Amino acid sequence: MKFKKSNKLYKKGLENLVGAVNSPVRAFSSVGGNPLFIKKAKGSKIYDVDGNEYIDLVVSYGPMILGHRHKSVEKAAKKALKNGYSFGASTEAEIKLAKIVCDAFPEMDKVRFVNSGTEAVLSGIRLARAFTGKDKIIKFAGCYHGHQDALLVAAGSGLATLSLPGSKGVPEGAVKNTLIAEYNNLESVKKHFDNDENIAGVIIEPIGGNMGVVIPENNFLKELKDYLETKGALLIADEVMTGFRSKFGGAQELLGVTADITCLGKVIGGGFPVGAYGAREEIMQEVAPLGGMYQAGTLSGNPIAMAGGIATLTELKKQNPYKQFEETGNVLEVILSETAKKYNLDLVVNRFGSMMNPFFTKGKVTNFEEAQLSDTDKFAVFFWEMIKNGVFLPPSQFEAWFLCSALTDKDIKKISEAIDKSMLAVSKM
Ligand code: KE4
């Protein structure tokens, strides 16, 4: 495989873009080498500017769940384009997507659309504070909820990969109301409440997807919600990554818990910029123009993005690919584990439906501390071997692989062959 054109664009990109990227994880910092530049994608395949073809297990970090350029999404977006791109006024499409989303979440009476997952979480947190009149928020080490100041403390995604313990430019004051707990450890949450009642809520990724994949153990989420109810605090589910990924609705339902506020993104826009936050009536009444919590956005509910979201969720509901995701995910999980055994490699595979991640480590990975014990040098070798064998993975041990419904049996066979060659290379390190 040649990467000549990607390398050329990388050098050119360095002139006016920071690190030649618009999001840090795309810089390939934790796997070394220069980032790939993508030219196009279709179905389960993605093509870089050198013409190399890859099976895509990144799918834009989640949104392209139907695969790239699904015909019904493309048709809907093209149709919407003919009516205009943005009006700064309401459209019917927003009502349509709002209904689809609210119907998929039993406890969600109302939703507000924004333009990214970060904005959705930013607003969800403000809403929890508005509703409870309390200031503090608890987050879990290793969970990433976008780049708002208050939550860039021990974040799991880009920051974990860059091993930055927070972020430069975030003032002390911005994080003084942020408390940190340990995923799967209810006691670590209770400890905060023992010292402080001024806690509006707890935000959690129902399935951790930004420290690799980490799954709530036993009844962790349910016990957390039950406990919060006794403290007059809210459970905020950050389902930006998990929303519509493992069922048509939220992972929270599969995990037997109902969040008070749910934040969404990625899949609900189908590749177009859409975020959302929603809750039951009495909570959403706090949001302007009805209530005193201000939140706004020029491009919120953008008609093209709404069209993409409606078409994506409509097609997703029709396809209902979740059983297939479970089967394919299980096949890949077994292939990863069996191949690691074949080459005597320590590997832990965590998977929840169509999101999964192999950790080059032994023992369990149930929180960020355990995730960080993974051998990222081994992951880097594995990553580049998978690239050379035609499989595009997230360039970090602390991300998640995503399946799309355009994957074929032929793709799975090719991924299996690539895993074998890549694990062999790792075993020779
Ligand atoms: P965005 O602002 O990137 O749309 O969403 C932020 C966000 C919020 N909550 C969760 C659970 C998320 O996973 C994300 C963003 N996920 C990363 C992937 N780890 C996006 C990729 C990137 O940052 O480039």
GROMACS .gro file of C-alpha atoms and ligand atoms in nm:
model
  453
    1MET     CA    1   0.000   0.000   0.000
    2LYS     CA    2   0.121   0.347  -0.085
    3PHE     CA    3   0.037   0.657   0.120
    4LYS     CA    4   0.218   0.912  -0.102
    5LYS     CA    5  -0.076   1.144  -0.160
    6SER     CA    6  -0.192   1.125   0.202
    7ASN     CA    7   0.159   1.222   0.314
    8LYS     CA    8   0.165   1.510   0.066
    9LEU     CA    9  -0.172   1.637   0.188
   10TYR     CA   10  -0.059   1.595   0.547
   11LYS     CA   11   0.237   1.825   0.488
   12LYS     CA   12   0.017   2.074   0.306
   13GLY     CA   13  -0.246   2.052   0.580
   14LEU     CA   14   0.012   2.147   0.841
   15GLU     CA   15   0.030   2.496   0.686
   16ASN     CA   16  -0.316   2.615   0.790
   17LEU     CA   17  -0.468   2.337   1.001
   18VAL     CA   18  -0.345   2.245   1.348
   19GLY     CA   19  -0.180   1.906   1.306
   20ALA     CA   20  -0.349   1.895   0.962
   21VAL     CA   21  -0.671   1.781   1.132
   22ASN     CA   22  -0.996   1.922   1.264
   23SER     CA   23  -1.021   1.673   1.549
   24PRO     CA   24  -0.719   1.542   1.744
   25VAL     CA   25  -0.788   1.169   1.717
   26ARG     CA   26  -0.762   1.196   1.335
   27ALA     CA   27  -0.394   1.289   1.372
   28PHE     CA   28  -0.303   0.926   1.446
   29SER     CA   29  -0.089   1.055   1.737
   30SER     CA   30  -0.115   0.740   1.945
   31VAL     CA   31  -0.040   0.496   1.661
   32GLY     CA   32   0.240   0.698   1.500
   33GLY     CA   33   0.286   0.769   1.132
   34ASN     CA   34   0.095   1.026   0.929
   35PRO     CA   35  -0.283   1.040   0.913
   36LEU     CA   36  -0.469   0.905   0.612
   37PHE     CA   37  -0.668   1.147   0.400
   38ILE     CA   38  -0.995   1.006   0.276
   39LYS     CA   39  -1.129   1.071  -0.072
   40LYS     CA   40  -1.464   0.893  -0.069
   41ALA     CA   41  -1.673   0.611   0.076
   42LYS     CA   42  -1.961   0.386  -0.029
   43GLY     CA   43  -2.139   0.115   0.166
   44SER     CA   44  -1.892  -0.059   0.399
   45LYS     CA   45  -1.588   0.070   0.211
   46ILE     CA   46  -1.378   0.385   0.248
   47TYR     CA   47  -1.108   0.499   0.005
   48ASP     CA   48  -0.806   0.715   0.079
   49VAL     CA   49  -0.658   0.969  -0.160
   50ASP     CA   50  -0.405   0.710  -0.281
   51GLY     CA   51  -0.688   0.487  -0.395
   52ASN     CA   52  -0.642   0.230  -0.116
   53GLU     CA   53  -0.969   0.058  -0.024
   54TYR     CA   54  -1.054  -0.027   0.334
   55ILE     CA   55  -1.342  -0.196   0.513
   56ASP     CA   56  -1.459   0.081   0.745
   57LEU     CA   57  -1.494  -0.007   1.115
   58VAL     CA   58  -1.481   0.362   1.218
   59VAL     CA   59  -1.792   0.476   1.024
   60SER     CA   60  -1.719   0.835   1.126
   61TYR     CA   61  -1.706   0.725   1.495
   62GLY     CA   62  -2.062   0.599   1.476
   63PRO     CA   63  -2.293   0.805   1.249
   64MET     CA   64  -2.263   0.594   0.933
   65ILE     CA   65  -2.451   0.298   1.084
   66LEU     CA   66  -2.616   0.221   0.746
   67GLY     CA   67  -2.282   0.236   0.571
   68HIS     CA   68  -2.177   0.527   0.349
   69ARG     CA   69  -2.407   0.701   0.101
   70HIS     CA   70  -2.714   0.489   0.169
   71LYS     CA   71  -2.948   0.555  -0.124
   72SER     CA   72  -3.245   0.665   0.087
   73VAL     CA   73  -3.036   0.910   0.290
   74GLU     CA   74  -2.871   1.053  -0.019
   75LYS     CA   75  -3.208   1.093  -0.192
   76ALA     CA   76  -3.358   1.272   0.108
   77ALA     CA   77  -3.064   1.509   0.147
   78LYS     CA   78  -3.060   1.596  -0.223
   79LYS     CA   79  -3.435   1.664  -0.213
   80ALA     CA   80  -3.398   1.890   0.090
   81LEU     CA   81  -3.117   2.082  -0.078
   82LYS     CA   82  -3.359   2.192  -0.351
   83ASN     CA   83  -3.571   2.375  -0.092
   84GLY     CA   84  -3.286   2.571   0.062
   85TYR     CA   85  -3.011   2.510   0.316
   86SER     CA   86  -3.098   2.711   0.628
   87PHE     CA   87  -3.375   2.952   0.722
   88GLY     CA   88  -3.333   3.054   1.084
   89ALA     CA   89  -3.695   2.953   1.123
   90SER     CA   90  -3.876   2.628   1.204
   91THR     CA   91  -3.950   2.358   0.949
   92GLU     CA   92  -4.172   2.049   0.940
   93ALA     CA   93  -3.865   1.826   0.923
   94GLU     CA   94  -3.769   1.920   1.279
   95ILE     CA   95  -4.112   1.807   1.403
   96LYS     CA   96  -4.078   1.480   1.214
   97LEU     CA   97  -3.734   1.394   1.353
   98ALA     CA   98  -3.838   1.502   1.702
   99LYS     CA   99  -4.127   1.257   1.695
  100ILE     CA  100  -3.911   0.970   1.571
  101VAL     CA  101  -3.658   1.036   1.848
  102CYS     CA  102  -3.910   1.086   2.129
  103ASP     CA  103  -4.108   0.776   2.027
  104ALA     CA  104  -3.786   0.573   2.056
  105PHE     CA  105  -3.723   0.683   2.416
  106PRO     CA  106  -4.015   0.598   2.646
  107GLU     CA  107  -3.934   0.869   2.901
  108MET     CA  108  -3.862   1.143   2.649
  109ASP     CA  109  -4.157   1.377   2.598
  110LYS     CA  110  -3.961   1.659   2.433
  111VAL     CA  111  -3.629   1.707   2.257
  112ARG     CA  112  -3.418   2.002   2.148
  113PHE     CA  113  -3.186   1.970   1.846
  114VAL     CA  114  -2.836   2.117   1.846
  115ASN     CA  115  -2.536   2.067   1.616
  116SER     CA  116  -2.304   1.829   1.795
  117GLY     CA  117  -2.274   1.584   2.080
  118THR     CA  118  -2.070   1.837   2.275
  119GLU     CA  119  -2.354   2.089   2.250
  120ALA     CA  120  -2.607   1.823   2.347
  121VAL     CA  121  -2.418   1.737   2.665
  122LEU     CA  122  -2.339   2.101   2.745
  123SER     CA  123  -2.711   2.173   2.732
  124GLY     CA  124  -2.811   1.855   2.918
  125ILE     CA  125  -2.585   1.947   3.207
  126ARG     CA  126  -2.720   2.303   3.217
  127LEU     CA  127  -3.072   2.157   3.216
  128ALA     CA  128  -2.995   1.930   3.514
  129ARG     CA  129  -2.868   2.233   3.706
  130ALA     CA  130  -3.169   2.440   3.601
  131PHE     CA  131  -3.416   2.172   3.708
  132THR     CA  132  -3.256   2.081   4.042
  133GLY     CA  133  -3.117   2.424   4.132
  134LYS     CA  134  -2.793   2.248   4.227
  135ASP     CA  135  -2.445   2.310   4.083
  136LYS     CA  136  -2.221   2.006   4.093
  137ILE     CA  137  -2.199   1.730   3.834
  138ILE     CA  138  -2.033   1.390   3.872
  139LYS     CA  139  -1.867   1.230   3.573
  140PHE     CA  140  -1.673   0.905   3.544
  141ALA     CA  141  -1.302   0.884   3.470
  142GLY     CA  142  -1.259   0.756   3.117
  143CYS     CA  143  -1.592   0.882   2.991
  144TYR     CA  144  -1.576   1.153   2.724
  145HIS     CA  145  -1.869   1.384   2.672
  146GLY     CA  146  -1.734   1.632   2.419
  147HIS     CA  147  -1.499   1.921   2.481
  148GLN     CA  148  -1.689   2.156   2.713
  149ASP     CA  149  -1.462   2.307   2.979
  150ALA     CA  150  -1.639   2.157   3.277
  151LEU     CA  151  -1.600   1.797   3.160
  152LEU     CA  152  -1.241   1.804   3.033
  153VAL     CA  153  -1.116   1.636   3.347
  154ALA     CA  154  -0.981   1.283   3.318
  155ALA     CA  155  -1.171   1.255   2.991
  156GLY     CA  156  -1.141   0.931   2.803
  157SER     CA  157  -1.135   1.001   2.430
  158GLY     CA  158  -0.874   1.224   2.269
  159LEU     CA  159  -0.737   1.334   2.604
  160ALA     CA  160  -0.677   0.981   2.726
  161THR     CA  161  -0.498   0.900   2.405
  162LEU     CA  162  -0.290   1.216   2.443
  163SER     CA  163  -0.262   1.136   2.816
  164LEU     CA  164  -0.350   1.496   2.907
  165PRO     CA  165  -0.498   1.505   3.261
  166GLY     CA  166  -0.760   1.767   3.168
  167SER     CA  167  -0.679   2.038   2.914
  168LYS     CA  168  -0.481   2.361   2.891
  169GLY     CA  169  -0.708   2.665   2.880
  170VAL     CA  170  -0.964   2.522   3.119
  171PRO     CA  171  -0.963   2.755   3.421
  172GLU     CA  172  -0.985   2.621   3.778
  173GLY     CA  173  -1.323   2.782   3.815
  174ALA     CA  174  -1.466   2.590   3.522
  175VAL     CA  175  -1.410   2.253   3.686
  176LYS     CA  176  -1.474   2.337   4.049
  177ASN     CA  177  -1.825   2.194   4.019
  178THR     CA  178  -1.711   1.876   3.848
  179LEU     CA  179  -1.655   1.564   4.057
  180ILE     CA  180  -1.503   1.243   3.928
  181ALA     CA  181  -1.608   0.887   4.010
  182GLU     CA  182  -1.498   0.545   3.891
  183TYR     CA  183  -1.704   0.358   3.633
  184ASN     CA  184  -1.874   0.049   3.778
  185ASN     CA  185  -1.807   0.174   4.131
  186LEU     CA  186  -2.124   0.304   4.299
  187GLU     CA  187  -1.938   0.367   4.622
  188SER     CA  188  -1.720   0.623   4.444
  189VAL     CA  189  -2.039   0.811   4.357
  190LYS     CA  190  -2.185   0.786   4.706
  191LYS     CA  191  -1.860   0.922   4.852
  192HIS     CA  192  -1.926   1.252   4.677
  193PHE     CA  193  -2.280   1.275   4.807
  194ASP     CA  194  -2.159   1.201   5.160
  195ASN     CA  195  -1.962   1.525   5.143
  196ASP     CA  196  -2.191   1.738   4.934
  197GLU     CA  197  -2.563   1.762   4.867
  198ASN     CA  198  -2.522   2.033   4.605
  199ILE     CA  199  -2.504   1.777   4.324
  200ALA     CA  200  -2.741   1.825   4.026
  201GLY     CA  201  -2.669   1.495   3.863
  202VAL     CA  202  -2.441   1.227   3.729
  203ILE     CA  203  -2.351   1.201   3.363
  204ILE     CA  204  -2.255   0.865   3.220
  205GLU     CA  205  -2.199   0.687   2.892
  206PRO     CA  206  -2.434   0.388   2.944
  207ILE     CA  207  -2.171   0.190   2.759
  208GLY     CA  208  -1.828   0.347   2.786
  209GLY     CA  209  -1.699   0.404   2.433
  210ASN     CA  210  -1.413   0.647   2.488
  211MET     CA  211  -1.177   0.438   2.695
  212GLY     CA  212  -1.211   0.156   2.451
  213VAL     CA  213  -1.544  -0.017   2.522
  214VAL     CA  214  -1.633  -0.061   2.889
  215ILE     CA  215  -1.961  -0.220   2.993
  216PRO     CA  216  -2.156  -0.153   3.313
  217GLU     CA  217  -2.134  -0.456   3.536
  218ASN     CA  218  -2.432  -0.631   3.692
  219ASN     CA  219  -2.689  -0.369   3.795
  220PHE     CA  220  -2.456  -0.071   3.816
  221LEU     CA  221  -2.674   0.168   3.613
  222LYS     CA  222  -3.000   0.066   3.782
  223GLU     CA  223  -2.847   0.094   4.129
  224LEU     CA  224  -2.699   0.430   4.034
  225LYS     CA  225  -3.038   0.562   3.918
  226ASP     CA  226  -3.215   0.428   4.228
  227TYR     CA  227  -2.954   0.591   4.450
  228LEU     CA  228  -2.976   0.926   4.269
  229GLU     CA  229  -3.352   0.930   4.319
  230THR     CA  230  -3.296   0.917   4.694
  231LYS     CA  231  -3.067   1.222   4.665
  232GLY     CA  232  -3.284   1.439   4.438
  233ALA     CA  233  -3.020   1.423   4.165
  234LEU     CA  234  -3.067   1.338   3.797
  235LEU     CA  235  -2.918   1.066   3.579
  236ILE     CA  236  -2.794   1.214   3.252
  237ALA     CA  237  -2.731   0.947   2.988
  238ASP     CA  238  -2.480   1.052   2.727
  239GLU     CA  239  -2.607   0.835   2.440
  240VAL     CA  240  -2.428   1.035   2.172
  241MET     CA  241  -2.242   0.717   2.078
  242THR     CA  242  -2.484   0.448   2.200
  243GLY     CA  243  -2.811   0.604   2.082
  244PHE     CA  244  -2.971   0.383   1.812
  245ARG     CA  245  -2.646   0.183   1.796
  246SER     CA  246  -2.755  -0.135   1.973
  247LYS     CA  247  -3.132  -0.096   1.958
  248PHE     CA  248  -3.375   0.146   1.797
  249GLY     CA  249  -3.356   0.383   2.090
  250GLY     CA  250  -3.118   0.392   2.382
  251ALA     CA  251  -2.874   0.147   2.535
  252GLN     CA  252  -3.033   0.257   2.865
  253GLU     CA  253  -3.337   0.043   2.787
  254LEU     CA  254  -3.125  -0.265   2.717
  255LEU     CA  255  -2.954  -0.201   3.050
  256GLY     CA  256  -3.281  -0.173   3.242
  257VAL     CA  257  -3.250   0.191   3.338
  258THR     CA  258  -3.430   0.513   3.245
  259ALA     CA  259  -3.228   0.832   3.244
  260ASP     CA  260  -3.385   1.162   3.344
  261ILE     CA  261  -3.206   1.347   3.061
  262THR     CA  262  -3.068   1.184   2.746
  263CYS     CA  263  -2.810   1.341   2.515
  264LEU     CA  264  -2.781   1.222   2.156
  265GLY     CA  265  -2.573   1.279   1.841
  266LYS     CA  266  -2.395   1.084   1.566
  267VAL     CA  267  -2.652   0.831   1.432
  268ILE     CA  268  -2.949   1.071   1.463
  269GLY     CA  269  -2.788   1.289   1.196
  270GLY     CA  270  -2.666   0.999   0.979
  271GLY     CA  271  -2.345   1.189   0.905
  272PHE     CA  272  -2.495   1.538   0.907
  273PRO     CA  273  -2.430   1.762   1.210
  274VAL     CA  274  -2.708   1.685   1.461
  275GLY     CA  275  -2.705   1.662   1.839
  276ALA     CA  276  -3.004   1.654   2.072
  277TYR     CA  277  -3.105   1.648   2.436
  278GLY     CA  278  -3.441   1.538   2.569
  279ALA     CA  279  -3.633   1.453   2.884
  280ARG     CA  280  -3.979   1.424   3.031
  281GLU     CA  281  -4.211   1.726   3.010
  282GLU     CA  282  -4.152   1.870   3.358
  283ILE     CA  283  -3.777   1.887   3.296
  284MET     CA  284  -3.789   2.019   2.939
  285GLN     CA  285  -4.025   2.298   3.047
  286GLU     CA  286  -3.716   2.463   3.193
  287VAL     CA  287  -3.574   2.528   2.845
  288ALA     CA  288  -3.622   2.866   2.668
  289PRO     CA  289  -3.849   2.995   2.531
  290LEU     CA  290  -4.077   2.827   2.788
  291GLY     CA  291  -3.841   2.828   3.083
  292GLY     CA  292  -3.548   3.017   3.220
  293MET     CA  293  -3.267   2.792   3.088
  294TYR     CA  294  -3.119   2.959   2.782
  295GLN     CA  295  -2.982   2.756   2.489
  296ALA     CA  296  -2.982   2.852   2.122
  297GLY     CA  297  -2.819   2.780   1.784
  298THR     CA  298  -2.814   2.934   1.437
  299LEU     CA  299  -2.805   2.600   1.258
  300SER     CA  300  -3.000   2.396   1.513
  301GLY     CA  301  -3.255   2.182   1.329
  302ASN     CA  302  -3.085   2.254   0.997
  303PRO     CA  303  -3.321   2.125   0.724
  304ILE     CA  304  -3.056   1.924   0.537
  305ALA     CA  305  -2.935   1.763   0.860
  306MET     CA  306  -3.294   1.690   0.964
  307ALA     CA  307  -3.360   1.525   0.629
  308GLY     CA  308  -3.049   1.311   0.673
  309GLY     CA  309  -3.153   1.218   1.025
  310ILE     CA  310  -3.511   1.132   0.933
  311ALA     CA  311  -3.398   0.915   0.640
  312THR     CA  312  -3.131   0.743   0.851
  313LEU     CA  313  -3.361   0.658   1.140
  314THR     CA  314  -3.646   0.559   0.907
  315GLU     CA  315  -3.417   0.322   0.717
  316LEU     CA  316  -3.265   0.195   1.042
  317LYS     CA  317  -3.610   0.114   1.180
  318LYS     CA  318  -3.699  -0.063   0.856
  319GLN     CA  319  -3.375  -0.263   0.846
  320ASN     CA  320  -3.376  -0.337   1.220
  321PRO     CA  321  -3.017  -0.467   1.186
  322TYR     CA  322  -2.959  -0.523   1.557
  323LYS     CA  323  -2.984  -0.902   1.556
  324GLN     CA  324  -2.740  -0.907   1.266
  325PHE     CA  325  -2.510  -0.667   1.454
  326GLU     CA  326  -2.517  -0.901   1.753
  327GLU     CA  327  -2.428  -1.202   1.536
  328THR     CA  328  -2.157  -1.024   1.337
  329GLY     CA  329  -2.018  -0.864   1.650
  330ASN     CA  330  -1.999  -1.203   1.817
  331VAL     CA  331  -1.821  -1.356   1.516
  332LEU     CA  332  -1.560  -1.079   1.523
  333GLU     CA  333  -1.523  -1.105   1.899
  334VAL     CA  334  -1.453  -1.478   1.873
  335ILE     CA  335  -1.211  -1.426   1.583
  336LEU     CA  336  -1.018  -1.167   1.783
  337SER     CA  337  -1.001  -1.385   2.095
  338GLU     CA  338  -0.918  -1.709   1.912
  339THR     CA  339  -0.649  -1.542   1.699
  340ALA     CA  340  -0.489  -1.381   2.003
  341LYS     CA  341  -0.476  -1.724   2.168
  342LYS     CA  342  -0.321  -1.872   1.854
  343TYR     CA  343  -0.036  -1.621   1.880
  344ASN     CA  344  -0.015  -1.626   2.261
  345LEU     CA  345  -0.118  -1.264   2.293
  346ASP     CA  346  -0.298  -1.117   2.596
  347LEU     CA  347  -0.620  -0.974   2.462
  348VAL     CA  348  -0.948  -0.867   2.622
  349VAL     CA  349  -1.239  -0.796   2.388
  350ASN     CA  350  -1.524  -0.585   2.524
  351ARG     CA  351  -1.835  -0.563   2.309
  352PHE     CA  352  -2.186  -0.431   2.334
  353GLY     CA  353  -2.391  -0.506   2.024
  354SER     CA  354  -2.228  -0.328   1.731
  355MET     CA  355  -1.959  -0.144   1.926
  356MET     CA  356  -1.651  -0.328   2.039
  357ASN     CA  357  -1.281  -0.296   2.116
  358PRO     CA  358  -0.985  -0.530   2.175
  359PHE     CA  359  -0.749  -0.433   2.459
  360PHE     CA  360  -0.394  -0.570   2.449
  361THR     CA  361  -0.403  -0.660   2.814
  362LYS     CA  362  -0.505  -0.946   3.042
  363GLY     CA  363  -0.766  -0.959   3.315
  364LYS     CA  364  -1.086  -0.756   3.298
  365VAL     CA  365  -1.135  -0.401   3.167
  366THR     CA  366  -1.419  -0.255   3.372
  367ASN     CA  367  -1.294   0.101   3.420
  368PHE     CA  368  -1.046   0.359   3.288
  369GLU     CA  369  -0.762   0.257   3.520
  370GLU     CA  370  -0.776  -0.102   3.393
  371ALA     CA  371  -0.812   0.018   3.032
  372GLN     CA  372  -0.493   0.220   3.070
  373LEU     CA  373  -0.296  -0.096   3.146
  374SER     CA  374  -0.332  -0.193   2.779
  375ASP     CA  375  -0.020  -0.218   2.568
  376THR     CA  376  -0.063   0.075   2.328
  377ASP     CA  377   0.260  -0.013   2.145
  378LYS     CA  378   0.107  -0.348   2.052
  379PHE     CA  379  -0.212  -0.170   1.947
  380ALA     CA  380  -0.012   0.064   1.721
  381VAL     CA  381   0.151  -0.229   1.537
  382PHE     CA  382  -0.188  -0.403   1.514
  383PHE     CA  383  -0.349  -0.085   1.378
  384TRP     CA  384  -0.102  -0.032   1.094
  385GLU     CA  385  -0.105  -0.400   0.998
  386MET     CA  386  -0.485  -0.385   0.977
  387ILE     CA  387  -0.455  -0.075   0.759
  388LYS     CA  388  -0.209  -0.252   0.529
  389ASN     CA  389  -0.452  -0.544   0.511
  390GLY     CA  390  -0.740  -0.320   0.412
  391VAL     CA  391  -0.926  -0.257   0.739
  392PHE     CA  392  -0.977   0.097   0.873
  393LEU     CA  393  -0.984   0.107   1.255
  394PRO     CA  394  -1.001   0.404   1.492
  395PRO     CA  395  -0.634   0.511   1.539
  396SER     CA  396  -0.640   0.468   1.916
  397GLN     CA  397  -0.663   0.194   2.177
  398PHE     CA  398  -0.916   0.412   2.358
  399GLU     CA  399  -1.185   0.428   2.094
  400ALA     CA  400  -1.458   0.187   1.978
  401TRP     CA  401  -1.498  -0.012   1.658
  402PHE     CA  402  -1.839   0.026   1.498
  403LEU     CA  403  -2.028  -0.210   1.267
  404CYS     CA  404  -2.252  -0.086   0.988
  405SER     CA  405  -2.539  -0.268   0.820
  406ALA     CA  406  -2.359  -0.259   0.484
  407LEU     CA  407  -2.094  -0.510   0.601
  408THR     CA  408  -2.096  -0.832   0.398
  409ASP     CA  409  -1.983  -1.188   0.470
  410LYS     CA  410  -1.695  -1.122   0.231
  411ASP     CA  411  -1.597  -0.821   0.444
  412ILE     CA  412  -1.598  -1.033   0.760
  413LYS     CA  413  -1.377  -1.293   0.592
  414LYS     CA  414  -1.132  -1.022   0.487
  415ILE     CA  415  -1.134  -0.870   0.838
  416SER     CA  416  -1.063  -1.215   0.982
  417GLU     CA  417  -0.764  -1.263   0.749
  418ALA     CA  418  -0.638  -0.915   0.837
  419ILE     CA  419  -0.669  -0.989   1.210
  420ASP     CA  420  -0.461  -1.306   1.168
  421LYS     CA  421  -0.181  -1.128   0.980
  422SER     CA  422  -0.189  -0.835   1.223
  423MET     CA  423  -0.178  -1.050   1.536
  424LEU     CA  424   0.113  -1.246   1.383
  425ALA     CA  425   0.297  -0.916   1.338
  426VAL     CA  426   0.225  -0.820   1.698
  427SER     CA  427   0.348  -1.157   1.821
  428LYS     CA  428   0.680  -1.092   1.650
  429MET     CA  429   0.741  -0.755   1.824
  430KE4     P1  430  -1.922   1.560   1.917
  430KE4     O1  431  -1.917   1.700   1.976
  430KE4     O2  432  -1.786   1.512   1.871
  430KE4     O3  433  -2.029   1.545   1.810
  430KE4     O4  434  -1.967   1.460   2.034
  430KE4     C1  435  -1.894   1.457   2.152
  430KE4     C2  436  -1.921   1.326   2.222
  430KE4     C3  437  -2.009   1.324   2.329
  430KE4     N1  438  -2.038   1.208   2.394
  430KE4     C4  439  -1.981   1.091   2.356
  430KE4     C5  440  -2.014   0.966   2.430
  430KE4     C6  441  -1.890   1.088   2.248
  430KE4     O5  442  -1.833   0.971   2.211
  430KE4     C7  443  -1.859   1.207   2.178
  430KE4     C8  444  -1.761   1.212   2.064
  430KE4     N2  445  -1.697   1.090   2.033
  430KE4     C9  446  -1.569   1.100   1.967
  430KE4    C10  447  -1.516   0.958   1.952
  430KE4     N3  448  -1.454   0.912   2.067
  430KE4    C11  449  -1.578   1.171   1.836
  430KE4    C12  450  -1.455   1.164   1.752
  430KE4    C13  451  -1.371   1.289   1.758
  430KE4     O6  452  -1.362   1.350   1.866
  430KE4     O7  453  -1.317   1.326   1.652
   0.00000   0.00000   0.00000
